[in-house]
Short mmCIF file of N, CA, C and O in Angstrom, two decimals:
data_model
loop_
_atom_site.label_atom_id
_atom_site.label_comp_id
_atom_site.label_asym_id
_atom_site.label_seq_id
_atom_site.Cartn_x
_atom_site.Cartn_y
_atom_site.Cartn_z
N UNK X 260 7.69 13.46 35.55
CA UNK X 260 6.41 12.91 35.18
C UNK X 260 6.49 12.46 33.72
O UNK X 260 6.47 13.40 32.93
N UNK X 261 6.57 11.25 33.18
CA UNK X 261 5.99 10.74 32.05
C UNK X 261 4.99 11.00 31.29
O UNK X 261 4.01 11.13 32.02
N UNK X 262 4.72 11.14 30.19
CA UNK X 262 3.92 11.29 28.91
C UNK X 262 3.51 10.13 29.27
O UNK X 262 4.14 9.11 29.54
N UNK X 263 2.19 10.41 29.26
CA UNK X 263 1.29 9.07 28.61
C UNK X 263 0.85 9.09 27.38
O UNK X 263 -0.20 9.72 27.29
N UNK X 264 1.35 8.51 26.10
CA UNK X 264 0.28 8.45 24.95
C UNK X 264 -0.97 7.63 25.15
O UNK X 264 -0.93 6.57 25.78
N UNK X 265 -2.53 8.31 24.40
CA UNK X 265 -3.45 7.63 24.70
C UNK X 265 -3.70 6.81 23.45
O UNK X 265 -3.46 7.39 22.38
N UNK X 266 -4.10 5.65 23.41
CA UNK X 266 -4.51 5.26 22.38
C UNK X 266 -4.83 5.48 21.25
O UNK X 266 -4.39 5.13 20.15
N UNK X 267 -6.18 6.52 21.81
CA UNK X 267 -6.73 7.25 20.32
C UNK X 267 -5.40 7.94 19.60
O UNK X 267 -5.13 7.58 18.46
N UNK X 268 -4.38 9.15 20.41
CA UNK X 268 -4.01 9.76 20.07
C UNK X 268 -2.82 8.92 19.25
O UNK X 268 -2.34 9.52 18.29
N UNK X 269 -2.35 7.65 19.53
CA UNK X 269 -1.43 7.28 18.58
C UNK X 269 -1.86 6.33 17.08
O UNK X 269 -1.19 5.92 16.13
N UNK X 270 -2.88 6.26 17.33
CA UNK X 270 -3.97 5.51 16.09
C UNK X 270 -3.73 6.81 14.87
O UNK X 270 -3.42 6.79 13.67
N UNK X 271 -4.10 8.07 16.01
CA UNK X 271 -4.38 8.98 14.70
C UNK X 271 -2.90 8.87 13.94
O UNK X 271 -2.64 8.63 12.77
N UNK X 272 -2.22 9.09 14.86
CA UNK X 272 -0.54 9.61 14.74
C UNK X 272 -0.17 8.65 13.44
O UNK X 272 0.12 9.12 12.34
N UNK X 273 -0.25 7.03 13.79
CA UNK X 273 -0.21 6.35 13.17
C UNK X 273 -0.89 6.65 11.43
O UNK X 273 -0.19 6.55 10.42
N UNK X 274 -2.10 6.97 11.42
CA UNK X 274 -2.81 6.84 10.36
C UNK X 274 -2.75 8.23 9.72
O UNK X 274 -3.27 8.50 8.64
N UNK X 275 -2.03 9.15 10.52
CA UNK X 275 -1.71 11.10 9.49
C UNK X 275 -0.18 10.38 9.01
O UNK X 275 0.10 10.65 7.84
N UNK X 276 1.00 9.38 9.85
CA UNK X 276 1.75 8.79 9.07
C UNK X 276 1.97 8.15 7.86
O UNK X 276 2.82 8.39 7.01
N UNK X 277 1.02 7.20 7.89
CA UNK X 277 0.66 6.73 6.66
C UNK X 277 -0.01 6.87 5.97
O UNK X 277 -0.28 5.88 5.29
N UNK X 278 -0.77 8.21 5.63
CA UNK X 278 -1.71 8.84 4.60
C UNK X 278 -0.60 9.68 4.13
O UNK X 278 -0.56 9.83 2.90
N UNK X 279 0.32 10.28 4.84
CA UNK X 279 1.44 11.39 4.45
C UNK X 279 2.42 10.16 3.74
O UNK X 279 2.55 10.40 2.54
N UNK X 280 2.93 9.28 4.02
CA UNK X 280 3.70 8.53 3.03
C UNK X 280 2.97 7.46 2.37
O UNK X 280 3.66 6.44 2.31
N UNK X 281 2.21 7.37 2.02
CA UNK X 281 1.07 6.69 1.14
C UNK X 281 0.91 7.60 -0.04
O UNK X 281 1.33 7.16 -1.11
N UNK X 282 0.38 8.81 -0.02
CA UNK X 282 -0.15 10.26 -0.63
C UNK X 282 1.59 10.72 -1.35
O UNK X 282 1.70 11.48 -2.31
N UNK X 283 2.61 10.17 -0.74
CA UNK X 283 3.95 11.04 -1.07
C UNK X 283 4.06 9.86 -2.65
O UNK X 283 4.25 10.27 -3.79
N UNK X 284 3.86 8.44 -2.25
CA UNK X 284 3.78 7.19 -2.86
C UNK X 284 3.42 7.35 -4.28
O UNK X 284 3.95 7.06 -5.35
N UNK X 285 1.94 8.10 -3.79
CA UNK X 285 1.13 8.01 -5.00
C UNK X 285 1.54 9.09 -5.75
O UNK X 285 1.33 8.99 -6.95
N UNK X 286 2.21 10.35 -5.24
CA UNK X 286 2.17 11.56 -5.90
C UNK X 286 3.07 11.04 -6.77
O UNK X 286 2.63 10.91 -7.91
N UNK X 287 4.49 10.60 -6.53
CA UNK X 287 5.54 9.70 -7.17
C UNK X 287 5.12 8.78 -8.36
O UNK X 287 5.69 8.77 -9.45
N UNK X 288 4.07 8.03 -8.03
CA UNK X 288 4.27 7.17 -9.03
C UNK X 288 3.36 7.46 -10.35
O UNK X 288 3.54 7.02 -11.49
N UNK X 289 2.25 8.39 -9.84
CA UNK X 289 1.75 9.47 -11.00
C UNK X 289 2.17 10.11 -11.83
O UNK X 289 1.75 9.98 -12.98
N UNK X 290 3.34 11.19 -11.43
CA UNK X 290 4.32 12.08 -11.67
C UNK X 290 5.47 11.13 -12.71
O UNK X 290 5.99 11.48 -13.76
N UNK X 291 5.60 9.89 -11.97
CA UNK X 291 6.39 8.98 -13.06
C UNK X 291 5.66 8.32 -14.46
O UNK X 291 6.11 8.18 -15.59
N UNK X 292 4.49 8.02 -13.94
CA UNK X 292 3.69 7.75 -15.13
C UNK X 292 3.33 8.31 -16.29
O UNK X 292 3.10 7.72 -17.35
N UNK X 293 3.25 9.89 -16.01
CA UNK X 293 2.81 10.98 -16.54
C UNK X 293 3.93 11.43 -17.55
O UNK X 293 3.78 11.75 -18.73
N UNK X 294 5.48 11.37 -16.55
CA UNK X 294 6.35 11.62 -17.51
C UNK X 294 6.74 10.56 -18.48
O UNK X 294 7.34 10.92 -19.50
N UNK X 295 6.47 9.29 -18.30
CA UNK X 295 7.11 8.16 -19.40
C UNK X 295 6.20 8.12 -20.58
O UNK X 295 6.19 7.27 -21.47
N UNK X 296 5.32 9.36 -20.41
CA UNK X 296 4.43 9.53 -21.75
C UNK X 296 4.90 9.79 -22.80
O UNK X 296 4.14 10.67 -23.22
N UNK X 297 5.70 9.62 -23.59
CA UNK X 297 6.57 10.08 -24.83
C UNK X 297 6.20 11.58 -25.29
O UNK X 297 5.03 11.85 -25.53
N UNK X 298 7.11 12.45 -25.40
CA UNK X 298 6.70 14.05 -26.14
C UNK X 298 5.81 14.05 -27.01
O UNK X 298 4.94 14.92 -26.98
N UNK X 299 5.83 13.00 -28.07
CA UNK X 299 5.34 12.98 -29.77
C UNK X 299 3.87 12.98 -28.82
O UNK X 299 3.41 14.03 -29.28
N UNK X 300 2.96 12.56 -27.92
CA UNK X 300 1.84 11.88 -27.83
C UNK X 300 1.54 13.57 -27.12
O UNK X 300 0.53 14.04 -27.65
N UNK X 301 1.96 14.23 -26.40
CA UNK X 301 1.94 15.43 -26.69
C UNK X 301 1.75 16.62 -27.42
O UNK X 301 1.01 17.59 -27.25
N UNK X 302 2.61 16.33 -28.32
CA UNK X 302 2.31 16.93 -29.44
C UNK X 302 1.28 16.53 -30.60
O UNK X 302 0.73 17.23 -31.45
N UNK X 303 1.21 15.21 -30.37
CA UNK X 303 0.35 14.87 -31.52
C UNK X 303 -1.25 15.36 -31.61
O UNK X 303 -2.02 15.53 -32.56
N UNK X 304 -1.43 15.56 -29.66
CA UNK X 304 -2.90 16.09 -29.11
C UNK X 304 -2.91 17.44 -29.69
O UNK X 304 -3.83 17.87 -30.39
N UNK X 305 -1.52 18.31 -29.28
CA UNK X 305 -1.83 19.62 -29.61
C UNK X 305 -2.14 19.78 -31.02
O UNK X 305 -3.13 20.49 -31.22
N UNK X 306 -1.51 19.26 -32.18
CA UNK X 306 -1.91 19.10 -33.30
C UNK X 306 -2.93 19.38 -33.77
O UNK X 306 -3.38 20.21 -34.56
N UNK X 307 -3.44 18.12 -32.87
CA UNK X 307 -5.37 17.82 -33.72
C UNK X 307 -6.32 18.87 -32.47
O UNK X 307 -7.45 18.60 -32.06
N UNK X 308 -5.65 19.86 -32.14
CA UNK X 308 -6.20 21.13 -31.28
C UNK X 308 -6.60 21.07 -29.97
O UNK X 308 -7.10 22.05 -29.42
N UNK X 309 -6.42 19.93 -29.37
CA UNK X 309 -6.50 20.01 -28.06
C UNK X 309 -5.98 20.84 -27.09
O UNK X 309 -4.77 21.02 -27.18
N UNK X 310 -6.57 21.42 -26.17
CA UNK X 310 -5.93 22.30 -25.21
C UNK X 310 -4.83 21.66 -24.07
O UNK X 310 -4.63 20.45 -24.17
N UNK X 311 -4.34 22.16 -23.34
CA UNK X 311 -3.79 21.71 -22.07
C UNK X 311 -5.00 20.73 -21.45
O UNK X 311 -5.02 19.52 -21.69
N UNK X 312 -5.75 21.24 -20.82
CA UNK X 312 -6.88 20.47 -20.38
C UNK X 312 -7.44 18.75 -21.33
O UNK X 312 -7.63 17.58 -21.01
N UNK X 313 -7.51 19.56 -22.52
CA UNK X 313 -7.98 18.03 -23.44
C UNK X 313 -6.93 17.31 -23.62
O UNK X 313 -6.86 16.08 -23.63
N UNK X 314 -6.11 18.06 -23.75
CA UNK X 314 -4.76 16.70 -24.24
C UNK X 314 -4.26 15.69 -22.99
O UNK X 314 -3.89 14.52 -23.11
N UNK X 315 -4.33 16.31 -22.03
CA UNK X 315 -4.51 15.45 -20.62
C UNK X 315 -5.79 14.39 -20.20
O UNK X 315 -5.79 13.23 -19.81
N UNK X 316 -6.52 15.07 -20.39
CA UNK X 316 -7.91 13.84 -20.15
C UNK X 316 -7.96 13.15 -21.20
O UNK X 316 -7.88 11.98 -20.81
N UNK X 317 -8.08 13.18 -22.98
CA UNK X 317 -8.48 12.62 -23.74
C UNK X 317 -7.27 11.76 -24.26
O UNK X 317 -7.51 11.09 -25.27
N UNK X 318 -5.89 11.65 -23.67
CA UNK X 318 -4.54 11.88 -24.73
C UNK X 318 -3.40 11.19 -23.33
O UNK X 318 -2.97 10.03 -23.31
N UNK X 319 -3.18 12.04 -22.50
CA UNK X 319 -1.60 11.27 -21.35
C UNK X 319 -2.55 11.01 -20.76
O UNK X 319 -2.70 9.91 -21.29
N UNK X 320 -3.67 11.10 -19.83
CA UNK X 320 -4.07 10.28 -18.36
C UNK X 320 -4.71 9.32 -18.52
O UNK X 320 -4.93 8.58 -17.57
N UNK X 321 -5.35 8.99 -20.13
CA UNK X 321 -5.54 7.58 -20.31
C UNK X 321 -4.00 6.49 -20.68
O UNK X 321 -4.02 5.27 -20.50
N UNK X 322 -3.44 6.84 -20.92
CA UNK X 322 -1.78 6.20 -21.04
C UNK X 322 -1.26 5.85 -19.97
O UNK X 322 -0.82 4.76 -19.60
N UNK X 323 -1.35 7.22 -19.30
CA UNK X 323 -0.74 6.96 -17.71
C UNK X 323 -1.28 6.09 -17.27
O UNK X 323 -0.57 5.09 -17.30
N UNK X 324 -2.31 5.92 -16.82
CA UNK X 324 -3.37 5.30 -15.51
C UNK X 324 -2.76 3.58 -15.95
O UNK X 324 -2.53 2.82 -15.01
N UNK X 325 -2.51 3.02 -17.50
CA UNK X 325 -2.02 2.04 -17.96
C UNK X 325 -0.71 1.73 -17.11
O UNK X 325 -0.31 0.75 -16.48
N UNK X 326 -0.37 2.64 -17.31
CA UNK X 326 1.40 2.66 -16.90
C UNK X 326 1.43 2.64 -15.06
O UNK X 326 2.18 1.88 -14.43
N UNK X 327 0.64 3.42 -14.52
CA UNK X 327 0.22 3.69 -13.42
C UNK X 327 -0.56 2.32 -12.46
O UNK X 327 -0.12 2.06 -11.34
N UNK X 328 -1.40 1.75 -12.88
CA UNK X 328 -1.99 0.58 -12.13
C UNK X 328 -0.45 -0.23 -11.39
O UNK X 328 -0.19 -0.04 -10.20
N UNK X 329 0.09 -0.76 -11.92
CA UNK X 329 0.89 -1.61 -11.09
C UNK X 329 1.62 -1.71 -10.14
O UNK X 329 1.71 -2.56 -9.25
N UNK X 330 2.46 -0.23 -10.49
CA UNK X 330 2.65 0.32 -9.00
C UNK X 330 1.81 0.66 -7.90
O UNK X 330 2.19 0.94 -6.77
N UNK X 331 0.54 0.62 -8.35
CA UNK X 331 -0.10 1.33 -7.15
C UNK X 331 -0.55 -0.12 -6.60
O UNK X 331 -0.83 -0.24 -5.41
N UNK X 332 -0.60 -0.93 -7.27
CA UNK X 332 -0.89 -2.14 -6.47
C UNK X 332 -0.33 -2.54 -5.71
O UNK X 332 -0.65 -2.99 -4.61
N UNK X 333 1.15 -2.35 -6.49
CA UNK X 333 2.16 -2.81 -5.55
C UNK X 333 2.36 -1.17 -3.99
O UNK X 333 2.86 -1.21 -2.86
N UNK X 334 1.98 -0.50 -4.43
CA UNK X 334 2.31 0.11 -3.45
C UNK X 334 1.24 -0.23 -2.20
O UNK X 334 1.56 0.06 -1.05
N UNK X 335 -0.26 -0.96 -2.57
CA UNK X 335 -1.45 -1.33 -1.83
C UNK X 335 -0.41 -2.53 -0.87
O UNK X 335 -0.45 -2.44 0.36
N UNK X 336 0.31 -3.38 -1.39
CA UNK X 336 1.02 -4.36 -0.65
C UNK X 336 1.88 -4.05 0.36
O UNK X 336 2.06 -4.67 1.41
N UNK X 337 2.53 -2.81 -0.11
CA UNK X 337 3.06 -2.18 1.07
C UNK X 337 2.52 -1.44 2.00
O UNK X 337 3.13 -1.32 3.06
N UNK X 338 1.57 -0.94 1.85
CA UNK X 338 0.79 -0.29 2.60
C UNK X 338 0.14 -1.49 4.00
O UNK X 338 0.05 -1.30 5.22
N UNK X 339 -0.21 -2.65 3.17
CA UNK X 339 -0.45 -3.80 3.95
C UNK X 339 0.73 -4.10 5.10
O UNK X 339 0.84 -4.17 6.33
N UNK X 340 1.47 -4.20 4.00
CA UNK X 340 2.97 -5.03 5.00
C UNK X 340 3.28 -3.82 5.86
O UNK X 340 3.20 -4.23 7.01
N UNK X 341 3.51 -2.88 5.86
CA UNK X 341 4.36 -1.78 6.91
C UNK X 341 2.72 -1.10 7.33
O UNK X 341 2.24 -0.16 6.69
N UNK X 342 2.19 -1.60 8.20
CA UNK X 342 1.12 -1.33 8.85
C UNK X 342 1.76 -1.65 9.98
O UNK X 342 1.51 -0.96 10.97
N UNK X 343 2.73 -2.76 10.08
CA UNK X 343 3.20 -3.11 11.31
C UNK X 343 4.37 -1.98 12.18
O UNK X 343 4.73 -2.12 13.35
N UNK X 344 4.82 -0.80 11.17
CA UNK X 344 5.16 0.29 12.16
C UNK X 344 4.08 0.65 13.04
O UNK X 344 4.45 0.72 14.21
N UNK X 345 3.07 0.86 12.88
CA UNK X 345 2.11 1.33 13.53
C UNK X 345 1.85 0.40 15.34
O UNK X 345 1.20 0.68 16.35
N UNK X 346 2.55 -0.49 15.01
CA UNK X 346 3.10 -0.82 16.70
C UNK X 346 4.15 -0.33 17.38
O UNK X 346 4.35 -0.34 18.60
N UNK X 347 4.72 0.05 16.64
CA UNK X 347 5.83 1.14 17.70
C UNK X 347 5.14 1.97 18.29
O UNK X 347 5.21 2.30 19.47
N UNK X 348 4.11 2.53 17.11
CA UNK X 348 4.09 3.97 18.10
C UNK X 348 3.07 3.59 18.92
O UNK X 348 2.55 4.52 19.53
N UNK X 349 2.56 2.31 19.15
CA UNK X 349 1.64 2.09 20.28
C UNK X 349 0.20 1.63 19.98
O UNK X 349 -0.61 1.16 20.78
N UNK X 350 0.01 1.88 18.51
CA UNK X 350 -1.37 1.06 17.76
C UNK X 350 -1.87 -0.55 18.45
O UNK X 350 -1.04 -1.00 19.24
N UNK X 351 -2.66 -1.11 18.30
CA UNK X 351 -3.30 -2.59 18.43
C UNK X 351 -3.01 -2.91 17.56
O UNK X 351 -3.93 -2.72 16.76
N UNK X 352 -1.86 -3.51 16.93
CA UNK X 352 -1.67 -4.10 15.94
C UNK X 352 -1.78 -5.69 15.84
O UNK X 352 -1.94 -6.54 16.72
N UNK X 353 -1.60 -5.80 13.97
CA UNK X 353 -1.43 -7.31 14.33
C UNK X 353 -0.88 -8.17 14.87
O UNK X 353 -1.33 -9.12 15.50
N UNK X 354 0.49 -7.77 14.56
CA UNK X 354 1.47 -8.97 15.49
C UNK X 354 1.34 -8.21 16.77
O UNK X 354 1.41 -9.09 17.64
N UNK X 355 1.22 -7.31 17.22
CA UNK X 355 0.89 -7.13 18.71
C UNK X 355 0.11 -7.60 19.11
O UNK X 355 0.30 -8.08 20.22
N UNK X 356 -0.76 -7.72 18.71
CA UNK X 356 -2.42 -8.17 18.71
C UNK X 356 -2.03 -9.49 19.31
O UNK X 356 -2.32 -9.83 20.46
N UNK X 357 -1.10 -10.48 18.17
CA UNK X 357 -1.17 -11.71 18.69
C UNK X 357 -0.36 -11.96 19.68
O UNK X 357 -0.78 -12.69 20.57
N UNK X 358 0.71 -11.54 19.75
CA UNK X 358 1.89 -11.29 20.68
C UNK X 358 0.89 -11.58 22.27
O UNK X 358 1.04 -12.61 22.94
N UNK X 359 0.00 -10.56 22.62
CA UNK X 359 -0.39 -9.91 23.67
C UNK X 359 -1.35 -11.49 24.00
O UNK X 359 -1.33 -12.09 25.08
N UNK X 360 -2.19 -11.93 22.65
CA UNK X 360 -3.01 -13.19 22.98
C UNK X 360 -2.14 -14.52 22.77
O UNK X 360 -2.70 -15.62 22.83
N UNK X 361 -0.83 -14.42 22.55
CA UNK X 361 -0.21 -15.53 23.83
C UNK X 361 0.32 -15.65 25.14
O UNK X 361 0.45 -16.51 26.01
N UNK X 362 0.70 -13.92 24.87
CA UNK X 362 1.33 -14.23 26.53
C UNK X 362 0.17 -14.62 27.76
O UNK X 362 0.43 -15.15 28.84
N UNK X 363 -1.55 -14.07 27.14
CA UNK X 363 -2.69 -14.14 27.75
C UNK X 363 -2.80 -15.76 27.89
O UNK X 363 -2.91 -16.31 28.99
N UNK X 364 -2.73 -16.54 26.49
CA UNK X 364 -2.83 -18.42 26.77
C UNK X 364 -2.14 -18.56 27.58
O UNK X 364 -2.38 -19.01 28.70
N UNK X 365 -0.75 -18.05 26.95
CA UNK X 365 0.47 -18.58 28.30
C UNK X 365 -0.27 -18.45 29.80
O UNK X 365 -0.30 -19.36 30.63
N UNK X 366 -0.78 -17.28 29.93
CA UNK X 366 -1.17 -17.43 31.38
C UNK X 366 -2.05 -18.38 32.00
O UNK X 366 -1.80 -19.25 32.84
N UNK X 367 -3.31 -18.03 31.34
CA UNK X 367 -4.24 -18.81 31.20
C UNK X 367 -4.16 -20.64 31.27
O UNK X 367 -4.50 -21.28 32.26
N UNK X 368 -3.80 -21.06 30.39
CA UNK X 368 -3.17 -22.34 30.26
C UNK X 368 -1.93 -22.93 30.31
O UNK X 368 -1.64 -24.11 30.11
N UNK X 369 -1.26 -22.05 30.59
CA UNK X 369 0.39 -22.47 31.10
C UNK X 369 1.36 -23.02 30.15
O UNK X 369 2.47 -23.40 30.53
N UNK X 370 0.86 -23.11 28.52
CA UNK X 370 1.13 -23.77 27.58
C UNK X 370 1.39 -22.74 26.12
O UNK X 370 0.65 -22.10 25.38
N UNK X 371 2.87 -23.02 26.19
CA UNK X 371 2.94 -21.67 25.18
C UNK X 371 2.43 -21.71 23.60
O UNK X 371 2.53 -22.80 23.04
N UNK X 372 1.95 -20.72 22.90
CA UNK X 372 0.84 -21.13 21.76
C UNK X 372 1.63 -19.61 21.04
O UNK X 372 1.07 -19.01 20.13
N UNK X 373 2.63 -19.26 21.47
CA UNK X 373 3.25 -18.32 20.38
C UNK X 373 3.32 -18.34 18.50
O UNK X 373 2.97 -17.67 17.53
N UNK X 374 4.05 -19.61 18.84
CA UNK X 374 4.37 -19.94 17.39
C UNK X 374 2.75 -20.28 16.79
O UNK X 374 2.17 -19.29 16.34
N UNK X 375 2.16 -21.30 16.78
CA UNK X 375 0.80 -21.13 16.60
C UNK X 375 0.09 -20.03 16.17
O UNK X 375 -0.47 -20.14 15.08
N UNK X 376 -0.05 -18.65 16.97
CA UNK X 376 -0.56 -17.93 16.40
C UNK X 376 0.03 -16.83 16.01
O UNK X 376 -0.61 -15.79 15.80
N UNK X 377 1.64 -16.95 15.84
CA UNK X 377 2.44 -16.30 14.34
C UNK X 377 2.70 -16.84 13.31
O UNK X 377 3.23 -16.23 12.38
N UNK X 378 2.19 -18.74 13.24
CA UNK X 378 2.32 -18.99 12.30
C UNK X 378 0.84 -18.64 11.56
O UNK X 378 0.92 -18.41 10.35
N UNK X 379 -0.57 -18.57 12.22
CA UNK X 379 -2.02 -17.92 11.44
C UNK X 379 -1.72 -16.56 11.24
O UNK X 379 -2.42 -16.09 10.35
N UNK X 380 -0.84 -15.67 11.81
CA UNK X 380 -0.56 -14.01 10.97
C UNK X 380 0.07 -14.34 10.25
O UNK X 380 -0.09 -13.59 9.29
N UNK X 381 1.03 -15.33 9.95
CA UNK X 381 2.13 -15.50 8.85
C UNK X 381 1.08 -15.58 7.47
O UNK X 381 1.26 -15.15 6.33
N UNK X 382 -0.18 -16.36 8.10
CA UNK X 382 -1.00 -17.18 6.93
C UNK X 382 -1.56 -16.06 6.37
O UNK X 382 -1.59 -15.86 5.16
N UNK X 383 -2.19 -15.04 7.48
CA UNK X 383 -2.75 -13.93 7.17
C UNK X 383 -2.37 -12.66 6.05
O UNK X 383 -3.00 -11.94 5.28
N UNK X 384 -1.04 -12.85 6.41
CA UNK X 384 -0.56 -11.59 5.78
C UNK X 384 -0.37 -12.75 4.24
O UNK X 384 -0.98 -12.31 3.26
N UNK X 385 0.02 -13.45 4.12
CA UNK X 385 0.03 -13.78 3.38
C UNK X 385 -1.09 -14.10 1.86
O UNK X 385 -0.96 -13.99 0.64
N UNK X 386 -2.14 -14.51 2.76
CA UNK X 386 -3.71 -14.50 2.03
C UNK X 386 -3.91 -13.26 1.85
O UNK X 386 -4.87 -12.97 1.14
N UNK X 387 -3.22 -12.31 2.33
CA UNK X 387 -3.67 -10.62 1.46
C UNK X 387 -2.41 -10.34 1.10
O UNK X 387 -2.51 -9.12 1.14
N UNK X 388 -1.11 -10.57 0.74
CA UNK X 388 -0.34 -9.70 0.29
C UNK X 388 0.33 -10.87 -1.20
O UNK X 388 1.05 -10.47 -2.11
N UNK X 389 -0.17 -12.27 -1.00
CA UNK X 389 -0.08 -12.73 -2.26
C UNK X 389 -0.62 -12.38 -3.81
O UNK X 389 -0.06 -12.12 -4.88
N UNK X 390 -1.99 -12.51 -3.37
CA UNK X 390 -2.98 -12.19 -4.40
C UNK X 390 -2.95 -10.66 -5.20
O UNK X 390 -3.24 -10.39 -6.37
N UNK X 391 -2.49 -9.75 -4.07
CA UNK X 391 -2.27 -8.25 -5.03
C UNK X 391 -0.47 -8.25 -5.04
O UNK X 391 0.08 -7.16 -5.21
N UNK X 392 0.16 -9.13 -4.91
CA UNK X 392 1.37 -8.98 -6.00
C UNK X 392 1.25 -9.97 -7.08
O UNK X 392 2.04 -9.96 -8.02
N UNK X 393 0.20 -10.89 -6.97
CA UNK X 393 0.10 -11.66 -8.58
C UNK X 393 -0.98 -10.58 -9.45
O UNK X 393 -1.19 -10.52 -10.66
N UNK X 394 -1.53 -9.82 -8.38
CA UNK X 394 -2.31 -9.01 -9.53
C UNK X 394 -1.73 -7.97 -10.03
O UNK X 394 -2.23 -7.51 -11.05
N UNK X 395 -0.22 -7.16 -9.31
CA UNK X 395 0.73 -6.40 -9.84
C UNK X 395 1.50 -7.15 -10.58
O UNK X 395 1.00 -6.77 -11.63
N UNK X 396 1.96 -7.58 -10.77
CA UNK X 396 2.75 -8.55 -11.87
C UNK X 396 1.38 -8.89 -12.91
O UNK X 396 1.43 -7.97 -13.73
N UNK X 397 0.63 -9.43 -13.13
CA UNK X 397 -0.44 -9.60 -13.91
C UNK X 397 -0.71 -7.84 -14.80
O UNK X 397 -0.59 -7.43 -15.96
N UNK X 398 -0.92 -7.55 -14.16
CA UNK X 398 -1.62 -5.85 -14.68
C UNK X 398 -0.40 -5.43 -15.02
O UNK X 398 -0.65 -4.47 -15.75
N UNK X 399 0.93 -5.55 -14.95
CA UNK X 399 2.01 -5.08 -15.78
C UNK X 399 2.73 -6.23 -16.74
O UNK X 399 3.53 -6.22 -17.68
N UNK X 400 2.28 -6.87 -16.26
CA UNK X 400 2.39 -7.92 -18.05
C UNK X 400 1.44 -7.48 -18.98
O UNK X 400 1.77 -7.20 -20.14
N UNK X 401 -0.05 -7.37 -18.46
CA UNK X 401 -1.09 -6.53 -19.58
C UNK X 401 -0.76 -5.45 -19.75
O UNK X 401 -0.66 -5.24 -20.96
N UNK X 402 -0.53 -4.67 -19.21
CA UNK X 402 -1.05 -3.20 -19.34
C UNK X 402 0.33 -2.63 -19.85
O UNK X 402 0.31 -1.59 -20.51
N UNK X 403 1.71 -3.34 -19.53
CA UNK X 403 2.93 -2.51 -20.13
C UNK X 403 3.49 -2.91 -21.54
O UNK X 403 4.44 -2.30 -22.02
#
């Protein structure tokens, strides 16, 4: 007897996947931000008496978050683009999505419309994954 996965159950599967390597993403690129804070800026907080607590909020996590924006943008782009694992494991995805509504024309009208509507996901992904890598490149020309 075969497993059936149900829908719902691979949506979730899908989406505890990519919150767990999304969340691993972000922990990373925080943790990197945090450390390219130079020692002196460290010390310079403790100096003027800041605690652990103040020298972090008032002193590195305004530095970081500088240092920090661009990757996370760029990591927003990936998050976009590899959405499309989420058809393996059986999601409604996009290119499934369209995949499924040609072989439906094909039937329907006998006239294949594949390319057609991978070349409007081509357009798609594109109208969202252009604009936040000119805004990652942008925000690390400012901000670095």
């Amino acid at each position: 007897m075969a497993l059936e996965v149900q829908p719902l159950a691979a949506f979730q599967a899908a989406t505890v996947g990519l919150i767990l390597w999304g969340s691993a993403q972000v922990a990373e690129a925080t943790r990197g931000a945090v450390q390219s804070i130079p020692r002196e800026q460290h010390e310079a907080a403790s100096a003027l008496g800041f605690g652990w607590v103040g020298r972090h909020v008032f002193v590195i996590v305004p530095q970081a978050v500088r240092r920090l924006l661009p990757p996370i943008v760029g990591l927003l782009v990936n998050v976009v683009q590899n959405t499309t694992i989420a058809a393996i494991i059986g999601v409604g995805e996009l290119l499934e999505t369209a995949n499924r509504s040609s072989e439906r024309l094909l039937f329907a009208t006998g006239k294949p419309h594949l390319f057609s509507i991978l070349l409007f996901v081509m357009a798609l992904f594109f109208l969202v994954s252009f604009p936040l890598t000119r805004l990652a490149a942008y925000l690390e020309k400012r901000l670095l």
